[in-house]
Amino acid sequence: KQEVTQIPAALSVPEGENLVLNCSFTDSAIYNLQWFRQDPGKGLTSLLLIQSSQREQTSGRLNASLDKSSGRSTLYIAASQPGDSATYLCAGFQGGSEKLVFGKGTKLTVNP
Amino acid sequence: EAGVAQSPRYKIIEKRQSVAFWCNPISGHATLYWYQQILGQGPKLLIQFQNNGVVDDSQLPKDRFSAERLKGVDSTLKIQPAKLEDSAVYLCASSLVMYGADTQYFGPGTRLTVL
């Protein structure tokens, strides 16, 4: 059974800091990975999708990478801003399954 | 482009009552998903539709939960009877294609409280 672990569970940083969120899978046979953002009381917003032929994706200040051999992904946020405060979730599709398996998320607080 | 719509946004019921949630996916999206998100957890897939056919409902508690997608567009998720442990946010999502090749787009969710 695929399980997804996100470290740390919570993170508080001052504005302007660069930070890294981590995600790991018990079964490294994943082929697509998505990072989402969830604001309190709202649904999920897709940030980046890394498909099976890719190793990383970039969007603005965000960069996500996927190392299939180790079953790990990282989300790098550059020059963090208070508006980045949210819970960040990673989710992966496992080979042979159509289920998107989610981690519990990392709650990020960026202090002005 | 309009996003995924869900209603109601909030619902409070007593245990053993029934409740229904509605979802309208993004126009043209063939795949529709219902997730359950318990506080402090990541979303868990309950059921996945491809057009109006069920692709995966292996994690749907079928003794109390049911879902349908009429005409391959709108979908409803029903719980009957509700239990305390059903208190959660129910999220609907849609995507253009299956097999993880496309981004899943989520609605705002329905927060269910069972008393």
mmCIF file of C-alpha atoms in Angstrom:
data_model
loop_
_atom_site.group_PDB
_atom_site.id
_atom_site.type_symbol
_atom_site.label_atom_id
_atom_site.label_comp_id
_atom_site.label_asym_id
_atom_site.label_seq_id
_atom_site.Cartn_x
_atom_site.Cartn_y
_atom_site.Cartn_z
ATOM 1 C CA LYS A 1 0.000 0.000 0.000
ATOM 2 C CA GLN A 2 1.400 3.353 -1.057
ATOM 3 C CA GLU A 3 1.975 5.824 1.764
ATOM 4 C CA VAL A 4 3.145 9.408 1.412
ATOM 5 C CA THR A 5 5.091 11.238 4.088
ATOM 6 C CA GLN A 6 5.586 14.987 4.144
ATOM 7 C CA ILE A 7 8.247 16.602 6.260
ATOM 8 C CA PRO A 8 8.026 18.895 8.126
ATOM 9 C CA ALA A 9 4.394 18.857 9.247
ATOM 10 C CA ALA A 10 4.592 22.576 9.955
ATOM 11 C CA LEU A 11 7.064 25.307 9.128
ATOM 12 C CA SER A 12 7.261 28.957 10.138
ATOM 13 C CA VAL A 13 9.716 31.248 8.362
ATOM 14 C CA PRO A 14 10.354 34.981 8.029
ATOM 15 C CA GLU A 15 9.423 36.700 4.806
ATOM 16 C CA GLY A 16 12.061 36.504 2.083
ATOM 17 C CA GLU A 17 13.491 33.155 3.109
ATOM 18 C CA ASN A 18 14.008 30.326 0.618
ATOM 19 C CA LEU A 19 12.554 27.031 1.791
ATOM 20 C CA VAL A 20 12.206 23.383 0.848
ATOM 21 C CA LEU A 21 9.280 21.066 1.507
ATOM 22 C CA ASN A 22 9.841 17.325 1.323
ATOM 23 C CA CYS A 23 7.671 14.435 0.208
ATOM 24 C CA SER A 24 8.525 10.725 0.146
ATOM 25 C CA PHE A 25 6.709 7.600 -1.027
ATOM 26 C CA THR A 26 6.961 4.099 0.443
ATOM 27 C CA ASP A 27 6.676 2.624 -3.052
ATOM 28 C CA SER A 28 8.961 4.452 -5.491
ATOM 29 C CA ALA A 29 6.936 3.145 -8.474
ATOM 30 C CA ILE A 30 5.151 6.436 -8.987
ATOM 31 C CA TYR A 31 4.856 7.996 -12.377
ATOM 32 C CA ASN A 32 3.144 11.349 -12.016
ATOM 33 C CA LEU A 33 3.387 13.723 -9.094
ATOM 34 C CA GLN A 34 1.438 16.826 -8.235
ATOM 35 C CA TRP A 35 1.979 19.540 -5.651
ATOM 36 C CA PHE A 36 -1.119 21.331 -4.363
ATOM 37 C CA ARG A 37 -1.806 24.303 -2.172
ATOM 38 C CA GLN A 38 -4.770 24.389 0.216
ATOM 39 C CA ASP A 39 -5.938 27.583 1.904
ATOM 40 C CA PRO A 40 -8.123 27.335 5.045
ATOM 41 C CA GLY A 41 -11.712 26.439 4.211
ATOM 42 C CA LYS A 42 -10.966 26.066 0.529
ATOM 43 C CA GLY A 43 -10.293 23.355 -1.996
ATOM 44 C CA LEU A 44 -6.957 22.403 -3.465
ATOM 45 C CA THR A 45 -5.139 24.448 -6.075
ATOM 46 C CA SER A 46 -2.718 22.602 -8.337
ATOM 47 C CA LEU A 47 0.734 24.172 -8.355
ATOM 48 C CA LEU A 48 2.921 21.850 -10.408
ATOM 49 C CA LEU A 49 2.523 18.524 -12.212
ATOM 50 C CA ILE A 50 5.615 16.418 -12.916
ATOM 51 C CA GLN A 51 4.851 13.765 -15.499
ATOM 52 C CA SER A 52 6.660 10.468 -15.875
ATOM 53 C CA SER A 53 9.133 11.708 -18.474
ATOM 54 C CA GLN A 54 10.104 14.762 -16.432
ATOM 55 C CA ARG A 55 12.342 15.305 -13.431
ATOM 56 C CA GLU A 56 11.271 18.794 -12.448
ATOM 57 C CA GLN A 57 8.867 21.611 -13.128
ATOM 58 C CA THR A 58 9.074 25.334 -12.470
ATOM 59 C CA SER A 59 6.425 27.988 -12.097
ATOM 60 C CA GLY A 60 7.483 31.444 -10.991
ATOM 61 C CA ARG A 61 9.102 31.171 -7.567
ATOM 62 C CA LEU A 62 8.228 27.472 -7.277
ATOM 63 C CA ASN A 63 10.350 24.550 -8.396
ATOM 64 C CA ALA A 64 9.417 20.919 -7.857
ATOM 65 C CA SER A 65 11.652 17.944 -8.507
ATOM 66 C CA LEU A 66 11.057 14.206 -8.516
ATOM 67 C CA ASP A 67 13.639 11.484 -7.921
ATOM 68 C CA LYS A 68 11.914 8.258 -8.887
ATOM 69 C CA SER A 69 14.791 6.043 -7.837
ATOM 70 C CA SER A 70 14.411 7.148 -4.228
ATOM 71 C CA GLY A 71 10.702 7.951 -4.301
ATOM 72 C CA ARG A 72 11.260 11.514 -3.147
ATOM 73 C CA SER A 73 10.046 14.917 -4.268
ATOM 74 C CA THR A 74 10.891 18.400 -3.092
ATOM 75 C CA LEU A 75 9.106 21.711 -3.521
ATOM 76 C CA TYR A 76 11.392 24.721 -3.426
ATOM 77 C CA ILE A 77 9.875 28.135 -2.739
ATOM 78 C CA ALA A 78 12.120 31.106 -3.394
ATOM 79 C CA ALA A 79 11.828 34.446 -1.639
ATOM 80 C CA SER A 80 8.803 33.441 0.423
ATOM 81 C CA GLN A 81 5.965 35.931 0.952
ATOM 82 C CA PRO A 82 3.149 36.102 3.532
ATOM 83 C CA GLY A 83 0.730 35.186 0.734
ATOM 84 C CA ASP A 84 2.487 31.831 0.457
ATOM 85 C CA SER A 85 1.061 30.853 3.852
ATOM 86 C CA ALA A 86 -1.051 27.734 3.281
ATOM 87 C CA THR A 87 -0.902 23.962 3.543
ATOM 88 C CA TYR A 88 1.095 22.292 0.773
ATOM 89 C CA LEU A 89 0.217 18.738 -0.230
ATOM 90 C CA CYS A 90 2.022 16.369 -2.535
ATOM 91 C CA ALA A 91 0.267 13.508 -4.288
ATOM 92 C CA GLY A 92 1.437 10.771 -6.608
ATOM 93 C CA PHE A 93 -0.037 8.306 -9.053
ATOM 94 C CA GLN A 94 1.270 4.816 -8.564
ATOM 95 C CA GLY A 95 1.889 2.551 -11.509
ATOM 96 C CA GLY A 96 -1.077 0.266 -12.111
ATOM 97 C CA SER A 97 -3.451 2.392 -10.069
ATOM 98 C CA GLU A 98 -5.570 5.360 -10.930
ATOM 99 C CA LYS A 99 -5.570 6.647 -7.384
ATOM 100 C CA LEU A 100 -3.860 9.898 -6.508
ATOM 101 C CA VAL A 101 -2.350 9.209 -3.075
ATOM 102 C CA PHE A 102 -1.893 12.270 -0.872
ATOM 103 C CA GLY A 103 0.392 13.133 1.990
ATOM 104 C CA LYS A 104 -0.951 14.906 5.071
ATOM 105 C CA GLY A 105 0.609 18.181 4.020
ATOM 106 C CA THR A 106 3.026 20.766 5.367
ATOM 107 C CA LYS A 107 1.471 23.841 6.972
ATOM 108 C CA LEU A 108 3.586 26.849 5.998
ATOM 109 C CA THR A 109 3.451 30.195 7.758
ATOM 110 C CA VAL A 110 5.444 33.088 6.330
ATOM 111 C CA ASN A 111 5.762 35.927 8.825
ATOM 112 C CA PRO A 112 5.993 39.558 7.635
ATOM 113 C CA GLU B 1 -13.115 29.239 -17.543
ATOM 114 C CA ALA B 2 -15.437 28.318 -14.698
ATOM 115 C CA GLY B 3 -14.006 26.023 -12.034
ATOM 116 C CA VAL B 4 -15.489 22.997 -10.325
ATOM 117 C CA ALA B 5 -18.694 23.945 -8.512
ATOM 118 C CA GLN B 6 -19.961 22.253 -5.366
ATOM 119 C CA SER B 7 -22.965 22.724 -3.137
ATOM 120 C CA PRO B 8 -23.771 23.102 -0.378
ATOM 121 C CA ARG B 9 -20.617 24.574 1.134
ATOM 122 C CA TYR B 10 -21.566 23.581 4.668
ATOM 123 C CA LYS B 11 -23.945 21.016 6.122
ATOM 124 C CA ILE B 12 -24.723 20.046 9.693
ATOM 125 C CA ILE B 13 -26.834 16.934 10.338
ATOM 126 C CA GLU B 14 -27.542 14.507 13.126
ATOM 127 C CA LYS B 15 -26.230 10.950 12.983
ATOM 128 C CA ARG B 16 -28.440 8.499 11.106
ATOM 129 C CA GLN B 17 -29.775 11.287 8.881
ATOM 130 C CA SER B 18 -29.089 11.372 5.164
ATOM 131 C CA VAL B 19 -27.272 14.022 3.157
ATOM 132 C CA ALA B 20 -26.429 14.671 -0.496
ATOM 133 C CA PHE B 21 -23.706 16.715 -2.137
ATOM 134 C CA TRP B 22 -23.667 18.048 -5.687
ATOM 135 C CA CYS B 23 -20.768 18.664 -8.056
ATOM 136 C CA ASN B 24 -20.532 20.260 -11.474
ATOM 137 C CA PRO B 25 -17.116 19.660 -13.088
ATOM 138 C CA ILE B 26 -15.252 21.864 -15.511
ATOM 139 C CA SER B 27 -16.912 21.768 -18.914
ATOM 140 C CA GLY B 28 -15.458 19.055 -21.117
ATOM 141 C CA HIS B 29 -13.747 17.145 -18.306
ATOM 142 C CA ALA B 30 -14.523 13.472 -18.693
ATOM 143 C CA THR B 31 -13.108 12.320 -15.375
ATOM 144 C CA LEU B 32 -14.706 13.214 -12.053
ATOM 145 C CA TYR B 33 -13.485 12.335 -8.562
ATOM 146 C CA TRP B 34 -14.975 12.499 -5.070
ATOM 147 C CA TYR B 35 -12.545 12.721 -2.156
ATOM 148 C CA GLN B 36 -13.026 12.686 1.591
ATOM 149 C CA GLN B 37 -10.665 14.854 3.642
ATOM 150 C CA ILE B 38 -10.714 14.355 7.393
ATOM 151 C CA LEU B 39 -9.220 17.157 9.480
ATOM 152 C CA GLY B 40 -5.416 16.953 9.474
ATOM 153 C CA GLN B 41 -5.291 14.343 6.711
ATOM 154 C CA GLY B 42 -4.773 14.418 2.982
ATOM 155 C CA PRO B 43 -7.750 13.762 0.711
ATOM 156 C CA LYS B 44 -8.728 10.120 0.187
ATOM 157 C CA LEU B 45 -10.328 9.037 -3.073
ATOM 158 C CA LEU B 46 -13.857 7.676 -2.630
ATOM 159 C CA ILE B 47 -14.955 7.183 -6.209
ATOM 160 C CA GLN B 48 -13.803 8.006 -9.715
ATOM 161 C CA PHE B 49 -15.989 8.318 -12.817
ATOM 162 C CA GLN B 50 -14.978 8.286 -16.455
ATOM 163 C CA ASN B 51 -17.923 9.936 -18.214
ATOM 164 C CA ASN B 52 -20.856 8.250 -16.447
ATOM 165 C CA GLY B 53 -19.087 4.958 -15.682
ATOM 166 C CA VAL B 54 -17.382 4.066 -12.415
ATOM 167 C CA VAL B 55 -13.631 3.480 -12.751
ATOM 168 C CA ASP B 56 -12.774 2.937 -9.088
ATOM 169 C CA ASP B 57 -14.982 2.804 -6.007
ATOM 170 C CA SER B 58 -12.832 0.481 -3.936
ATOM 171 C CA GLN B 59 -12.624 2.930 -1.010
ATOM 172 C CA LEU B 60 -16.297 3.903 -1.007
ATOM 173 C CA PRO B 61 -18.202 2.542 2.046
ATOM 174 C CA LYS B 62 -20.959 1.120 -0.101
ATOM 175 C CA ASP B 63 -23.227 0.207 2.810
ATOM 176 C CA ARG B 64 -23.892 3.900 3.394
ATOM 177 C CA PHE B 65 -22.348 5.907 0.544
ATOM 178 C CA SER B 66 -23.589 6.079 -3.029
ATOM 179 C CA ALA B 67 -22.702 8.242 -5.985
ATOM 180 C CA GLU B 68 -23.907 8.755 -9.499
ATOM 181 C CA ARG B 69 -22.964 10.832 -12.495
ATOM 182 C CA LEU B 70 -25.893 11.356 -14.771
ATOM 183 C CA LYS B 71 -25.230 12.037 -18.446
ATOM 184 C CA GLY B 72 -21.515 12.192 -17.735
ATOM 185 C CA VAL B 73 -21.644 15.712 -16.331
ATOM 186 C CA ASP B 74 -22.995 16.561 -12.852
ATOM 187 C CA SER B 75 -22.532 14.166 -9.978
ATOM 188 C CA THR B 76 -24.137 13.602 -6.580
ATOM 189 C CA LEU B 77 -22.675 11.870 -3.548
ATOM 190 C CA LYS B 78 -25.082 10.603 -0.894
ATOM 191 C CA ILE B 79 -24.591 9.340 2.633
ATOM 192 C CA GLN B 80 -27.394 7.372 4.258
ATOM 193 C CA PRO B 81 -27.332 6.964 7.213
ATOM 194 C CA ALA B 82 -24.547 9.277 8.368
ATOM 195 C CA LYS B 83 -22.184 8.376 11.199
ATOM 196 C CA LEU B 84 -20.097 10.636 13.412
ATOM 197 C CA GLU B 85 -16.922 9.541 11.612
ATOM 198 C CA ASP B 86 -18.289 10.887 8.329
ATOM 199 C CA SER B 87 -17.569 14.421 9.532
ATOM 200 C CA ALA B 88 -15.116 15.700 6.937
ATOM 201 C CA VAL B 89 -14.732 17.913 3.886
ATOM 202 C CA TYR B 90 -15.979 16.284 0.704
ATOM 203 C CA LEU B 91 -14.060 17.461 -2.316
ATOM 204 C CA CYS B 92 -15.008 17.044 -5.941
ATOM 205 C CA ALA B 93 -12.354 17.233 -8.648
ATOM 206 C CA SER B 94 -12.254 16.826 -12.401
ATOM 207 C CA SER B 95 -9.656 16.293 -15.079
ATOM 208 C CA LEU B 96 -9.623 16.231 -18.844
ATOM 209 C CA VAL B 97 -8.167 12.750 -19.095
ATOM 210 C CA MET B 98 -7.370 9.781 -16.901
ATOM 211 C CA TYR B 99 -4.111 8.025 -16.055
ATOM 212 C CA GLY B 100 -2.599 10.946 -14.198
ATOM 213 C CA ALA B 101 -1.640 12.672 -17.409
ATOM 214 C CA ASP B 102 -3.597 15.767 -16.554
ATOM 215 C CA THR B 103 -3.950 18.096 -13.615
ATOM 216 C CA GLN B 104 -6.867 17.486 -11.277
ATOM 217 C CA TYR B 105 -8.887 20.615 -10.559
ATOM 218 C CA PHE B 106 -10.679 20.776 -7.224
ATOM 219 C CA GLY B 107 -13.859 22.464 -6.102
ATOM 220 C CA PRO B 108 -14.146 24.387 -2.799
ATOM 221 C CA GLY B 109 -15.542 21.358 -0.973
ATOM 222 C CA THR B 110 -18.513 20.702 1.294
ATOM 223 C CA ARG B 111 -17.792 20.679 5.009
ATOM 224 C CA LEU B 112 -20.013 18.082 6.695
ATOM 225 C CA THR B 113 -20.504 17.999 10.449
ATOM 226 C CA VAL B 114 -22.356 15.011 11.901
ATOM 227 C CA LEU B 115 -23.635 15.530 15.471
#
